[in-house]
Structures are given as C-alpha cells and as structure tokens.
Amino acid sequence: MAGLLAARVLADRFAEVVLVDRDAVTEAKGYRRGVPHGRHAHGIMAKGQQILEAQFPGITADMTAAGVRPGDFNGDIRWYFNGKRIRPGHSGLLCVPATRPVLEYHVRERVRRIPNVTFLEGRDILGLATTADNTRVSGARVRERDGTGVETLHADLVLDTTGRGSRTPAWLAEMGYARPPEERVKVGLAYTTRHYRLDCDPLGSDLAIVPAPTPAFPRGAFFYQLPGHTDRIELSLTGMLGDHPPTDPEGFHAFAKSLPVPEIYQAIRTAEPLDDPVMFQYPASVRRRYERLTRFPDRLLVMGDAACSFNPIYAQGMTMAAIESLKLRDHLAHGMPQALPFFRDIGRDIDNPWALSAGADLGFPGVDGKRTLKVRLGNAYVARLQRAAVHDSALTDAFIRAAGLVDPPQALMRPANMLRVFRHSVLPTSN
Ligand SMILES: Cc1cc2nc3c(=O)[nH]c(=O)nc-3n(C[C@H](O)[C@H](O)[C@H](O)COP(=O)(O)OP(=O)(O)OC[C@H]3O[C@@H](n4cnc5c(N)ncnc54)[C@H](O)[C@@H]3O)c2cc1C
C-alpha cells in the first residue's frame, strides 16, 4: 500500500517509476505471500479513505460497484468497549469496508493506469547499489524469484516500502552508517481469522461489529460482511500478550464465545465455515527513528511500515502510508527530496498516531514500557470518555474522528468534550 501510494505521487515528478515486488502483484486479486497479514481484517480509517478518494477520484464508486457497501464510521459500525456499545450517531465520515485484497486491488488498478509507472514483479530486492564512497544510493539489486538473473536497477531516487521486514537498517550498517534507533512496544498480539456463510442476519443495516480490546477485556474482534456477499463474513479474533485465538475450530469458537459481546458467537454458532482459522502473530509495534540520524545516504527514502509499524488493532497503518505519501508529494514539489528533512516531517506525522496507539497499549498492565504521567492521564481520560460515549453520540463522534486520524488526539480534550465526559461521569444515567 505504501509503495502504491508513493508511486502515485512520484509519477507526477519522474519520467519513470518502477514498482518492484517479490509477488506477481498485477495478477493478484486475493491473498498473496508477500502480504500474509492481508488475510486478516483490514479497514482503512476515515482520513485514509479521504486521501484515497482525493488521489484516485472515483475509487470509492469503483469499490461500491464491486460490491463493497459504504456507510458511516459512527452510525453504521457497532463499536463496543468493555462490552458496551458506544452510542451511534452520524459522523459524516465515510467507511468503505473492503477486505485488504479488495482495497489493494483497486488502488493497484488505479496505479496501473498511470502511464509512466511499471511493475517489476517476481523480484526479490537484495540490496542497494551505491556510489563508491557510499554517500549516494544509485539503485537497487534485484533477483528473479527462481534464483536466477540478478540485475541492478539504476535510479535517481530509491524508496523503501518493503514493510516491517525492511532491510534498510542492515544495509545502512553495511554502508558504514548508523542504524536508526528503534522503539518497540511488545504487545504479543495475534489475529486468527475465519470466514463463514451465515444463516442469520446479525448485522441488519450495519457494516460491522467491533468489540475493541481494553485492559479489562483484552480480547477483541472484527466482524464484517465480505464485499459482494450479504451472507458471508470475515471474522478476525484478536488476543494480546500471548492470549492468542486458537486455530482449531473448537478453540476458535470458544474464544469467540468469551468475547464480552455475545452477538458474534451467536452468529457463527450455526454458520457454515468457509475455511480453517489462520493465525498471524504480531509481536511488537516498531518505530524506526530515521529522523534522529545525523548522516544518511542521498537519494534513499523509507516509508510505510518500513518506517513505523503500528499495532494493527488501531487500524492506522494504511492511513499513515497515505499521509506520508502526501508529505512525499510536498517534498517533491521542491525538487529532489532530502532524506533527513523528509524523515523529520513524516516523524511529526507519526508522533500523534504513535502516541495514541503505543499509549493505549501501555494501558494493558502486561505491556512493558515507561508509563509517563501523560500516558497515565491520557489513558484514564480516554477510558472515561469511552464510558461516557455509551450515552453520548457526540463523544462517539469525537472519538471516531481522533481514532480515524481526522482530528488530532488533543481534540478529545477540547473543553466541550471534557465537559461532556465530566457530566456523564458525575450524573446518574438511565442505561
Ligand atoms: C494483522 C494486521 C492487520 C492490519 N489491519 C490494518 C487495518 O485494519 N487498517 C490499516 O490501516 N492497517 C492495518 N494493518 C497495517 C497495514 O497492513 C500496513 O500498515 C500497510 O499495509 C502499509 O504497509 P506497507 O505497504 O508499508 O507494507 P506491506 O503491506 O507489508 O507491503 C510490503 C510489500 O513489499 C513487498 N516486499 C517486501 N520485501 C520485499 C523484498 N525484499 N523484495 C521484493 N518485494 C518485497 C511485499 O511483497 C509487499 O508487497 C494491519 C497489519 C496487520 C499485520
């Protein structure tokens, strides 16, 4: 996703953009090996959806025509915290609940239509080509997947969007540069996903049921309709700190039954499974602090999960890739992008979402890390806000806007929101 979004803006400034991938991406309509996480629930947040539509006008209509049913991020999704649904309202923020393969396919098809973008597929990127003094990157060494045919692609600019397994830190060390400092938040998370054909209609007109993990109820789930099928759903169960949803069908069902929201288990109890449960483990969120380096080779940039891999339960990664692609566009407007200023700029974009997700993770007692006063106060306030939002759709809205990266998290602390939280904390409520 980061590579596709970057190609969109690079194509406006360079004569030729080559997207290298180890998979046969242009044939891929479903799951593929290079993106094993693509089998699991993926939703693009409101801000990411807005950027996609701006960069690829009409893409939402394309996805709708392909069977994706859009709706409102607030009113059409059942968000639960600690077993309680936060009160729905209308946010005006568009939710387009495509699976990862469907979303990626539509973005890729748009990028394929850009005449100066080509795809070099079935190639492993082995390393960088550099000038003799290693001060400038001049291309990438790639090899065909069958092990033959190593070649060097020469380029004016190389962008690493190879995801969280990025080898740039190791390549920097080989070239005599420091590796970026890394921040890790060990969450011991796993997603286990299964698809079903339902014999009932638990969603009605809603798009999804999302019990979000909280310190009191750390097990979570994403339950939503598959595009083009009213009776088929994708269910990803999530468990943190080693409490992983099992892959055997009985264990998977038992985990679903243990959720604080009964309707998911009730829906799958008698449904027809379409496959076996598959697990994806995510040990830690990783932020590579490229902006803290003082030396960096010219003509190399890093973006997307390669720069920062966020805990997926907060669904920020694709939206951040989209936001970073706009930052890349801004830098390209001034000529050849300089690495360290680019990293400082995307670092500023990453700060808030990272603080939001890493801070929330530190609310789980088993997650290691320093709980500063800011983190503790922030978590205590958000927990109160979620409790108050059960009665107040304006707070649901505020929360959805911050989680969707439309508003900064500081917006939750606006006086009007704080007043609402306070009022619901002290006044008795009827439900
Ligand atoms: C379980 C899970 C659920 C998630 N859910 C969400 C969600 O709901 N919402 C959200 O916004 N984000 C979600 N994310 C995060 C999201 O997947 C990423 O942030 C997003 O895809 C951006 O990643 P990327 O493009 O940088 O890397 P990736 O998606 O990992 O893509 C990397 C690409 O590089 C290729 N590649 C890698 N190494 C090489 C190599 N050496 N040679 C050639 N090609 C190579 C791969 O084939 C792949 O195509 C989730 C992540 C996980 C793990």
Short mmCIF file of C-alpha atoms in Angstrom, two decimals, residues 20-397:
data_model
loop_
_atom_site.label_atom_id
_atom_site.label_comp_id
_atom_site.label_asym_id
_atom_site.label_seq_id
_atom_site.Cartn_x
_atom_site.Cartn_y
_atom_site.Cartn_z
CA VAL A 20 9.46 -3.85 -7.58
CA ASP A 21 7.71 -6.64 -5.69
CA ARG A 22 8.52 -10.26 -4.95
CA ASP A 23 4.93 -11.29 -5.72
CA ALA A 24 3.15 -11.41 -9.06
CA VAL A 25 1.13 -8.45 -7.87
CA THR A 26 -0.69 -7.44 -11.02
CA GLU A 27 -2.34 -10.87 -11.20
CA ALA A 28 -3.26 -10.85 -7.52
CA LYS A 29 -6.91 -10.45 -6.69
CA GLY A 30 -6.84 -12.37 -3.43
CA TYR A 31 -4.32 -13.20 -0.73
CA ARG A 32 -0.65 -13.23 -1.63
CA ARG A 33 2.53 -14.47 0.02
CA GLY A 34 4.29 -11.12 0.35
CA VAL A 35 1.43 -9.75 2.45
CA PRO A 36 0.48 -12.57 4.85
CA HIS A 37 -1.37 -10.03 7.05
CA GLY A 38 -3.72 -9.41 4.10
CA ARG A 39 -5.75 -12.49 5.16
CA HIS A 40 -6.85 -10.64 8.29
CA ALA A 41 -9.30 -7.81 8.95
CA HIS A 42 -8.17 -4.56 7.37
CA GLY A 43 -10.17 -1.35 7.36
CA ILE A 44 -8.92 1.98 6.15
CA MET A 45 -9.60 4.80 8.58
CA ALA A 46 -11.59 7.91 7.62
CA LYS A 47 -8.56 10.09 6.88
CA GLY A 48 -7.01 7.38 4.70
CA GLN A 49 -10.26 6.99 2.78
CA GLN A 50 -10.37 10.75 2.16
CA ILE A 51 -6.81 10.69 0.81
CA LEU A 52 -7.52 7.67 -1.41
CA GLU A 53 -10.51 9.40 -2.94
CA ALA A 54 -8.53 12.61 -3.49
CA GLN A 55 -5.60 10.79 -5.08
CA PHE A 56 -7.75 8.41 -7.13
CA PRO A 57 -11.04 10.23 -7.80
CA GLY A 58 -13.93 7.78 -8.15
CA ILE A 59 -12.20 4.88 -6.36
CA THR A 60 -14.96 4.72 -3.75
CA ALA A 61 -17.54 4.37 -6.52
CA ASP A 62 -15.41 1.64 -8.14
CA MET A 63 -15.32 -0.30 -4.88
CA THR A 64 -19.03 0.19 -4.35
CA ALA A 65 -19.69 -1.14 -7.85
CA ALA A 66 -17.57 -4.16 -6.92
CA GLY A 67 -19.88 -4.93 -4.00
CA VAL A 68 -18.33 -3.00 -1.10
CA ARG A 69 -21.11 -1.35 0.92
CA PRO A 70 -20.01 2.05 2.29
CA GLY A 71 -21.53 3.64 5.36
CA ASP A 72 -20.92 5.98 8.24
CA PHE A 73 -17.99 5.37 10.58
CA ASN A 74 -20.11 6.23 13.57
CA GLY A 75 -23.70 5.21 12.87
CA ASP A 76 -23.12 2.09 10.79
CA ILE A 77 -20.47 0.35 12.88
CA ARG A 78 -21.21 -1.18 16.26
CA TRP A 79 -18.22 -0.15 18.37
CA TYR A 80 -18.01 -1.81 21.78
CA PHE A 81 -15.74 -1.02 24.71
CA ASN A 82 -15.87 -3.24 27.78
CA GLY A 83 -18.96 -4.96 26.39
CA LYS A 84 -20.93 -1.72 25.98
CA ARG A 85 -21.83 -0.18 22.66
CA ILE A 86 -20.90 3.46 22.35
CA ARG A 87 -23.89 5.49 21.27
CA PRO A 88 -24.22 5.74 17.49
CA GLY A 89 -24.81 8.99 15.63
CA HIS A 90 -23.88 10.41 12.26
CA SER A 91 -20.27 11.46 11.74
CA GLY A 92 -20.34 12.14 8.00
CA LEU A 93 -17.09 10.16 7.79
CA LEU A 94 -17.19 7.56 5.08
CA CYS A 95 -16.35 3.97 5.95
CA VAL A 96 -15.59 1.68 3.00
CA PRO A 97 -15.26 -1.79 4.47
CA ALA A 98 -13.28 -3.61 1.80
CA THR A 99 -11.02 -6.50 2.71
CA ARG A 100 -7.31 -5.87 2.29
CA PRO A 101 -7.06 -7.72 -1.06
CA VAL A 102 -10.06 -5.80 -2.46
CA LEU A 103 -8.73 -2.43 -1.34
CA GLU A 104 -5.22 -3.17 -2.56
CA TYR A 105 -6.57 -4.41 -5.90
CA HIS A 106 -8.49 -1.20 -6.53
CA VAL A 107 -5.58 1.04 -5.58
CA ARG A 108 -3.21 -1.04 -7.73
CA GLU A 109 -5.55 -0.94 -10.72
CA ARG A 110 -5.56 2.85 -10.48
CA VAL A 111 -1.76 2.95 -10.28
CA ARG A 112 -1.52 0.57 -13.25
CA ARG A 113 -3.37 3.14 -15.33
CA ILE A 114 -0.63 5.73 -14.76
CA PRO A 115 1.37 5.53 -18.00
CA ASN A 116 4.85 6.11 -16.53
CA VAL A 117 4.51 3.51 -13.76
CA THR A 118 5.65 -0.05 -14.44
CA PHE A 119 5.61 -3.12 -12.22
CA LEU A 120 8.63 -5.37 -11.98
CA GLU A 121 7.20 -8.48 -10.41
CA GLY A 122 8.52 -11.72 -9.01
CA ARG A 123 11.77 -9.98 -8.00
CA ASP A 124 13.43 -10.06 -4.59
CA ILE A 125 15.17 -6.86 -3.64
CA LEU A 126 18.59 -7.96 -2.43
CA GLY A 127 20.22 -4.66 -1.56
CA LEU A 128 21.12 -1.17 -2.66
CA ALA A 129 23.53 -0.01 -5.32
CA THR A 130 25.63 2.94 -4.20
CA THR A 131 28.40 5.21 -5.39
CA ALA A 132 31.91 4.04 -4.47
CA ASP A 133 32.03 6.30 -1.40
CA ASN A 134 28.56 5.13 -0.21
CA THR A 135 27.28 8.69 0.06
CA ARG A 136 24.60 8.23 -2.55
CA VAL A 137 22.22 5.41 -3.45
CA SER A 138 22.13 4.83 -7.17
CA GLY A 139 19.68 1.95 -7.48
CA ALA A 140 18.71 -1.48 -6.17
CA ARG A 141 19.93 -5.00 -6.79
CA VAL A 142 17.11 -7.39 -7.59
CA ARG A 143 16.89 -11.10 -8.34
CA GLU A 144 14.22 -13.16 -10.02
CA ARG A 145 12.36 -15.34 -7.57
CA ASP A 146 13.61 -18.54 -9.18
CA GLY A 147 17.09 -17.51 -8.02
CA THR A 148 18.45 -16.55 -11.43
CA GLY A 149 19.08 -13.25 -13.08
CA VAL A 150 20.49 -10.76 -10.57
CA GLU A 151 20.36 -7.26 -12.02
CA THR A 152 20.93 -3.71 -10.86
CA LEU A 153 18.17 -1.19 -11.47
CA HIS A 154 19.63 2.29 -11.72
CA ALA A 155 17.51 5.07 -10.29
CA ASP A 156 17.64 8.74 -9.36
CA LEU A 157 15.69 8.00 -6.19
CA VAL A 158 15.05 4.75 -4.28
CA LEU A 159 12.14 4.45 -1.87
CA ASP A 160 11.98 1.52 0.55
CA THR A 161 8.37 0.44 1.10
CA THR A 162 9.07 -3.22 1.81
CA GLY A 163 7.08 -3.23 5.06
CA ARG A 164 8.10 -4.08 8.59
CA GLY A 165 10.72 -6.59 7.43
CA SER A 166 12.64 -3.74 5.72
CA ARG A 167 16.39 -4.36 5.45
CA THR A 168 17.37 -0.68 5.29
CA PRO A 169 18.76 -0.65 8.87
CA ALA A 170 21.08 -3.57 7.97
CA TRP A 171 22.04 -2.01 4.63
CA LEU A 172 22.90 1.25 6.37
CA ALA A 173 25.19 -0.61 8.77
CA GLU A 174 26.92 -2.37 5.84
CA MET A 175 27.49 1.02 4.23
CA GLY A 176 29.07 2.47 7.37
CA TYR A 177 26.06 4.43 8.63
CA ALA A 178 24.31 4.16 11.99
CA ARG A 179 21.10 2.17 12.17
CA PRO A 180 18.01 4.16 13.14
CA PRO A 181 17.18 3.99 16.85
CA GLU A 182 14.16 1.72 17.32
CA GLU A 183 11.24 1.96 19.70
CA ARG A 184 9.40 -1.27 20.34
CA VAL A 185 6.20 -1.89 22.23
CA LYS A 186 5.84 -5.62 22.84
CA VAL A 187 2.17 -6.47 22.55
CA GLY A 188 2.36 -10.23 21.86
CA LEU A 189 -0.67 -9.85 19.60
CA ALA A 190 -2.23 -12.43 17.28
CA TYR A 191 -5.08 -12.28 14.80
CA THR A 192 -6.88 -15.51 13.94
CA THR A 193 -9.28 -15.22 11.03
CA ARG A 194 -12.02 -17.38 9.57
CA HIS A 195 -14.75 -16.84 7.02
CA TYR A 196 -18.35 -18.02 7.32
CA ARG A 197 -21.60 -18.21 5.40
CA LEU A 198 -24.25 -17.08 7.85
CA ASP A 199 -27.74 -18.49 8.33
CA CYS A 200 -28.99 -15.36 10.09
CA ASP A 201 -28.63 -11.61 9.69
CA PRO A 202 -26.81 -10.26 12.76
CA LEU A 203 -25.69 -7.06 11.02
CA GLY A 204 -29.01 -5.80 9.68
CA SER A 205 -28.20 -2.50 8.04
CA ASP A 206 -24.92 -2.15 9.97
CA LEU A 207 -21.50 -2.70 8.42
CA ALA A 208 -19.51 -4.26 11.21
CA ILE A 209 -19.37 -5.33 14.83
CA VAL A 210 -16.15 -4.32 16.57
CA PRO A 211 -15.55 -5.17 20.22
CA ALA A 212 -12.31 -3.27 20.83
CA PRO A 213 -9.74 -4.70 23.24
CA THR A 214 -9.44 -2.85 26.54
CA PRO A 215 -7.34 -3.61 29.62
CA ALA A 216 -10.45 -5.04 31.31
CA PHE A 217 -11.47 -7.10 28.24
CA PRO A 218 -8.30 -7.63 26.18
CA ARG A 219 -9.91 -9.99 23.68
CA GLY A 220 -11.26 -8.28 20.57
CA ALA A 221 -12.79 -8.95 17.16
CA PHE A 222 -13.60 -7.52 13.75
CA PHE A 223 -16.77 -8.98 12.21
CA TYR A 224 -17.86 -7.66 8.84
CA GLN A 225 -19.51 -8.60 5.57
CA LEU A 226 -17.36 -9.71 2.64
CA PRO A 227 -17.74 -7.41 -0.38
CA GLY A 228 -20.38 -8.66 -2.78
CA HIS A 229 -21.90 -11.20 -0.36
CA THR A 230 -24.68 -10.33 2.05
CA ASP A 231 -24.42 -13.67 3.85
CA ARG A 232 -20.62 -14.06 4.07
CA ILE A 233 -18.46 -12.52 6.75
CA GLU A 234 -14.83 -12.20 7.74
CA LEU A 235 -14.17 -12.69 11.44
CA SER A 236 -10.78 -11.79 12.90
CA LEU A 237 -10.38 -12.54 16.59
CA THR A 238 -7.54 -10.75 18.37
CA GLY A 239 -5.68 -11.58 21.55
CA MET A 240 -2.80 -9.77 23.23
CA LEU A 241 0.15 -10.71 25.40
CA GLY A 242 0.20 -14.34 24.26
CA ASP A 243 -3.55 -14.94 24.74
CA HIS A 244 -3.84 -15.95 21.10
CA PRO A 245 -7.12 -17.01 19.44
CA PRO A 246 -6.70 -20.71 18.61
CA THR A 247 -6.65 -22.10 15.08
CA ASP A 248 -8.59 -25.27 15.88
CA PRO A 249 -12.30 -24.76 15.17
CA GLU A 250 -13.45 -25.60 18.72
CA GLY A 251 -10.89 -23.29 20.30
CA PHE A 252 -11.77 -20.53 17.81
CA HIS A 253 -15.46 -20.82 18.71
CA ALA A 254 -14.67 -20.88 22.42
CA PHE A 255 -12.62 -17.69 22.05
CA ALA A 256 -15.49 -16.02 20.15
CA LYS A 257 -17.85 -17.12 22.93
CA SER A 258 -15.61 -15.48 25.54
CA LEU A 259 -15.93 -12.03 23.93
CA PRO A 260 -17.88 -9.51 26.00
CA VAL A 261 -20.26 -9.12 23.02
CA PRO A 262 -22.44 -12.24 22.55
CA GLU A 263 -23.79 -11.49 19.05
CA ILE A 264 -20.61 -12.60 17.26
CA TYR A 265 -20.60 -16.07 18.76
CA GLN A 266 -24.37 -16.35 18.26
CA ALA A 267 -23.90 -15.53 14.57
CA ILE A 268 -21.16 -18.11 13.89
CA ARG A 269 -22.51 -20.88 16.14
CA THR A 270 -24.65 -22.37 13.39
CA ALA A 271 -22.95 -20.73 10.40
CA GLU A 272 -21.11 -22.67 7.69
CA PRO A 273 -17.33 -22.21 7.95
CA LEU A 274 -15.76 -21.49 4.56
CA ASP A 275 -12.15 -22.20 5.58
CA ASP A 276 -9.96 -23.09 8.55
CA PRO A 277 -8.85 -20.44 11.03
CA VAL A 278 -5.47 -18.89 10.14
CA MET A 279 -3.23 -17.05 12.62
CA PHE A 280 -0.91 -14.08 12.16
CA GLN A 281 1.39 -13.14 15.02
CA TYR A 282 2.47 -9.58 15.65
CA PRO A 283 4.99 -9.49 18.48
CA ALA A 284 5.66 -5.76 18.71
CA SER A 285 4.93 -2.35 17.24
CA VAL A 286 8.16 -0.92 15.86
CA ARG A 287 9.04 2.70 15.19
CA ARG A 288 12.33 3.30 13.40
CA ARG A 289 13.50 6.78 14.25
CA TYR A 290 15.19 7.74 10.96
CA GLU A 291 14.65 11.38 11.86
CA ARG A 292 17.13 11.01 14.71
CA LEU A 293 20.04 10.08 12.44
CA THR A 294 22.61 12.73 11.59
CA ARG A 295 24.01 11.07 8.44
CA PHE A 296 22.07 9.33 5.72
CA PRO A 297 22.89 8.46 2.12
CA ASP A 298 21.44 10.68 -0.57
CA ARG A 299 18.61 9.52 -2.82
CA LEU A 300 17.14 6.97 -0.41
CA LEU A 301 13.86 7.31 1.47
CA VAL A 302 11.88 4.95 3.70
CA MET A 303 8.11 4.99 4.15
CA GLY A 304 5.14 2.98 5.41
CA ASP A 305 5.59 0.04 7.77
CA ALA A 306 9.30 0.07 6.95
CA ALA A 307 9.47 3.31 8.95
CA CYS A 308 6.77 2.61 11.52
CA SER A 309 4.65 -0.48 12.07
CA PHE A 310 1.68 0.34 14.31
CA ASN A 311 -0.25 -2.15 16.43
CA PRO A 312 -2.87 -3.24 13.85
CA ILE A 313 -5.81 -3.26 16.26
CA TYR A 314 -5.91 0.54 15.89
CA ALA A 315 -6.01 0.25 12.06
CA GLN A 316 -3.63 3.16 11.43
CA GLY A 317 -1.01 1.69 9.08
CA MET A 318 -2.60 2.22 5.66
CA THR A 319 -3.82 5.68 6.58
CA MET A 320 -0.34 6.61 7.75
CA ALA A 321 1.09 5.35 4.46
CA ALA A 322 -1.41 7.64 2.70
CA ILE A 323 -0.50 10.63 4.90
CA GLU A 324 3.21 10.02 4.30
CA SER A 325 2.63 9.85 0.55
CA LEU A 326 1.22 13.40 0.71
CA LYS A 327 4.31 14.50 2.62
CA LEU A 328 6.41 12.95 -0.13
CA ARG A 329 4.39 14.93 -2.69
CA ASP A 330 5.11 18.14 -0.76
CA HIS A 331 8.84 17.42 -0.71
CA LEU A 332 8.87 16.52 -4.40
CA ALA A 333 7.36 19.91 -5.15
CA HIS A 334 10.67 21.45 -4.07
CA GLY A 335 12.87 19.19 -6.20
CA MET A 336 14.75 16.05 -5.22
CA PRO A 337 13.66 15.11 -1.66
CA GLN A 338 16.32 15.27 1.04
CA ALA A 339 16.16 12.25 3.34
CA LEU A 340 16.59 13.75 6.80
CA PRO A 341 14.12 16.65 6.33
CA PHE A 342 11.64 14.12 4.87
CA PHE A 343 12.09 11.82 7.88
CA ARG A 344 11.65 14.74 10.27
CA ASP A 345 8.40 15.68 8.55
CA ILE A 346 6.89 12.20 8.47
CA GLY A 347 8.17 11.75 12.02
CA ARG A 348 5.94 14.64 13.07
CA ASP A 349 3.00 12.99 11.29
CA ILE A 350 3.74 9.71 13.06
CA ASP A 351 4.05 11.29 16.54
CA ASN A 352 0.34 11.57 17.35
CA PRO A 353 -0.87 8.21 16.00
CA TRP A 354 2.10 6.50 17.66
CA ALA A 355 1.35 8.24 20.96
CA LEU A 356 -2.30 7.21 20.59
CA SER A 357 -1.65 3.51 19.93
CA ALA A 358 1.54 2.95 21.94
CA GLY A 359 -0.03 4.95 24.79
CA ALA A 360 -3.19 2.82 24.68
CA ASP A 361 -1.05 -0.36 24.66
CA LEU A 362 0.66 0.80 27.83
CA GLY A 363 -2.78 0.79 29.45
CA PHE A 364 -2.52 -3.04 29.37
CA PRO A 365 -0.67 -3.96 32.59
CA GLY A 366 1.35 -6.74 30.88
CA VAL A 367 2.87 -4.46 28.21
CA ASP A 368 6.41 -3.36 29.11
CA GLY A 369 7.29 0.30 28.84
CA LYS A 370 7.51 3.56 30.69
CA ARG A 371 4.14 4.91 31.77
CA THR A 372 4.72 8.63 31.95
CA LEU A 373 2.22 10.85 33.72
CA LYS A 374 0.97 11.96 30.28
CA VAL A 375 0.32 8.33 29.25
CA ARG A 376 -1.45 7.50 32.53
CA LEU A 377 -3.63 10.62 32.46
CA GLY A 378 -4.37 10.13 28.75
CA ASN A 379 -5.45 6.51 29.26
CA ALA A 380 -7.56 7.34 32.29
CA TYR A 381 -9.30 10.13 30.37
CA VAL A 382 -9.93 8.02 27.24
CA ALA A 383 -11.42 5.22 29.39
CA ARG A 384 -13.80 7.76 30.94
CA LEU A 385 -14.63 9.17 27.54
CA GLN A 386 -15.47 5.69 26.23
CA ARG A 387 -17.76 5.10 29.22
CA ALA A 388 -19.44 8.45 28.67
CA ALA A 389 -19.77 7.81 24.91
CA VAL A 390 -22.12 4.91 25.74
CA HIS A 391 -24.66 7.66 26.47
CA ASP A 392 -23.47 10.44 24.20
CA SER A 393 -23.07 10.15 20.43
CA ALA A 394 -21.18 13.47 20.28
CA LEU A 395 -18.41 11.77 22.25
CA THR A 396 -18.57 8.75 19.95
CA ASP A 397 -18.06 11.19 17.12
#
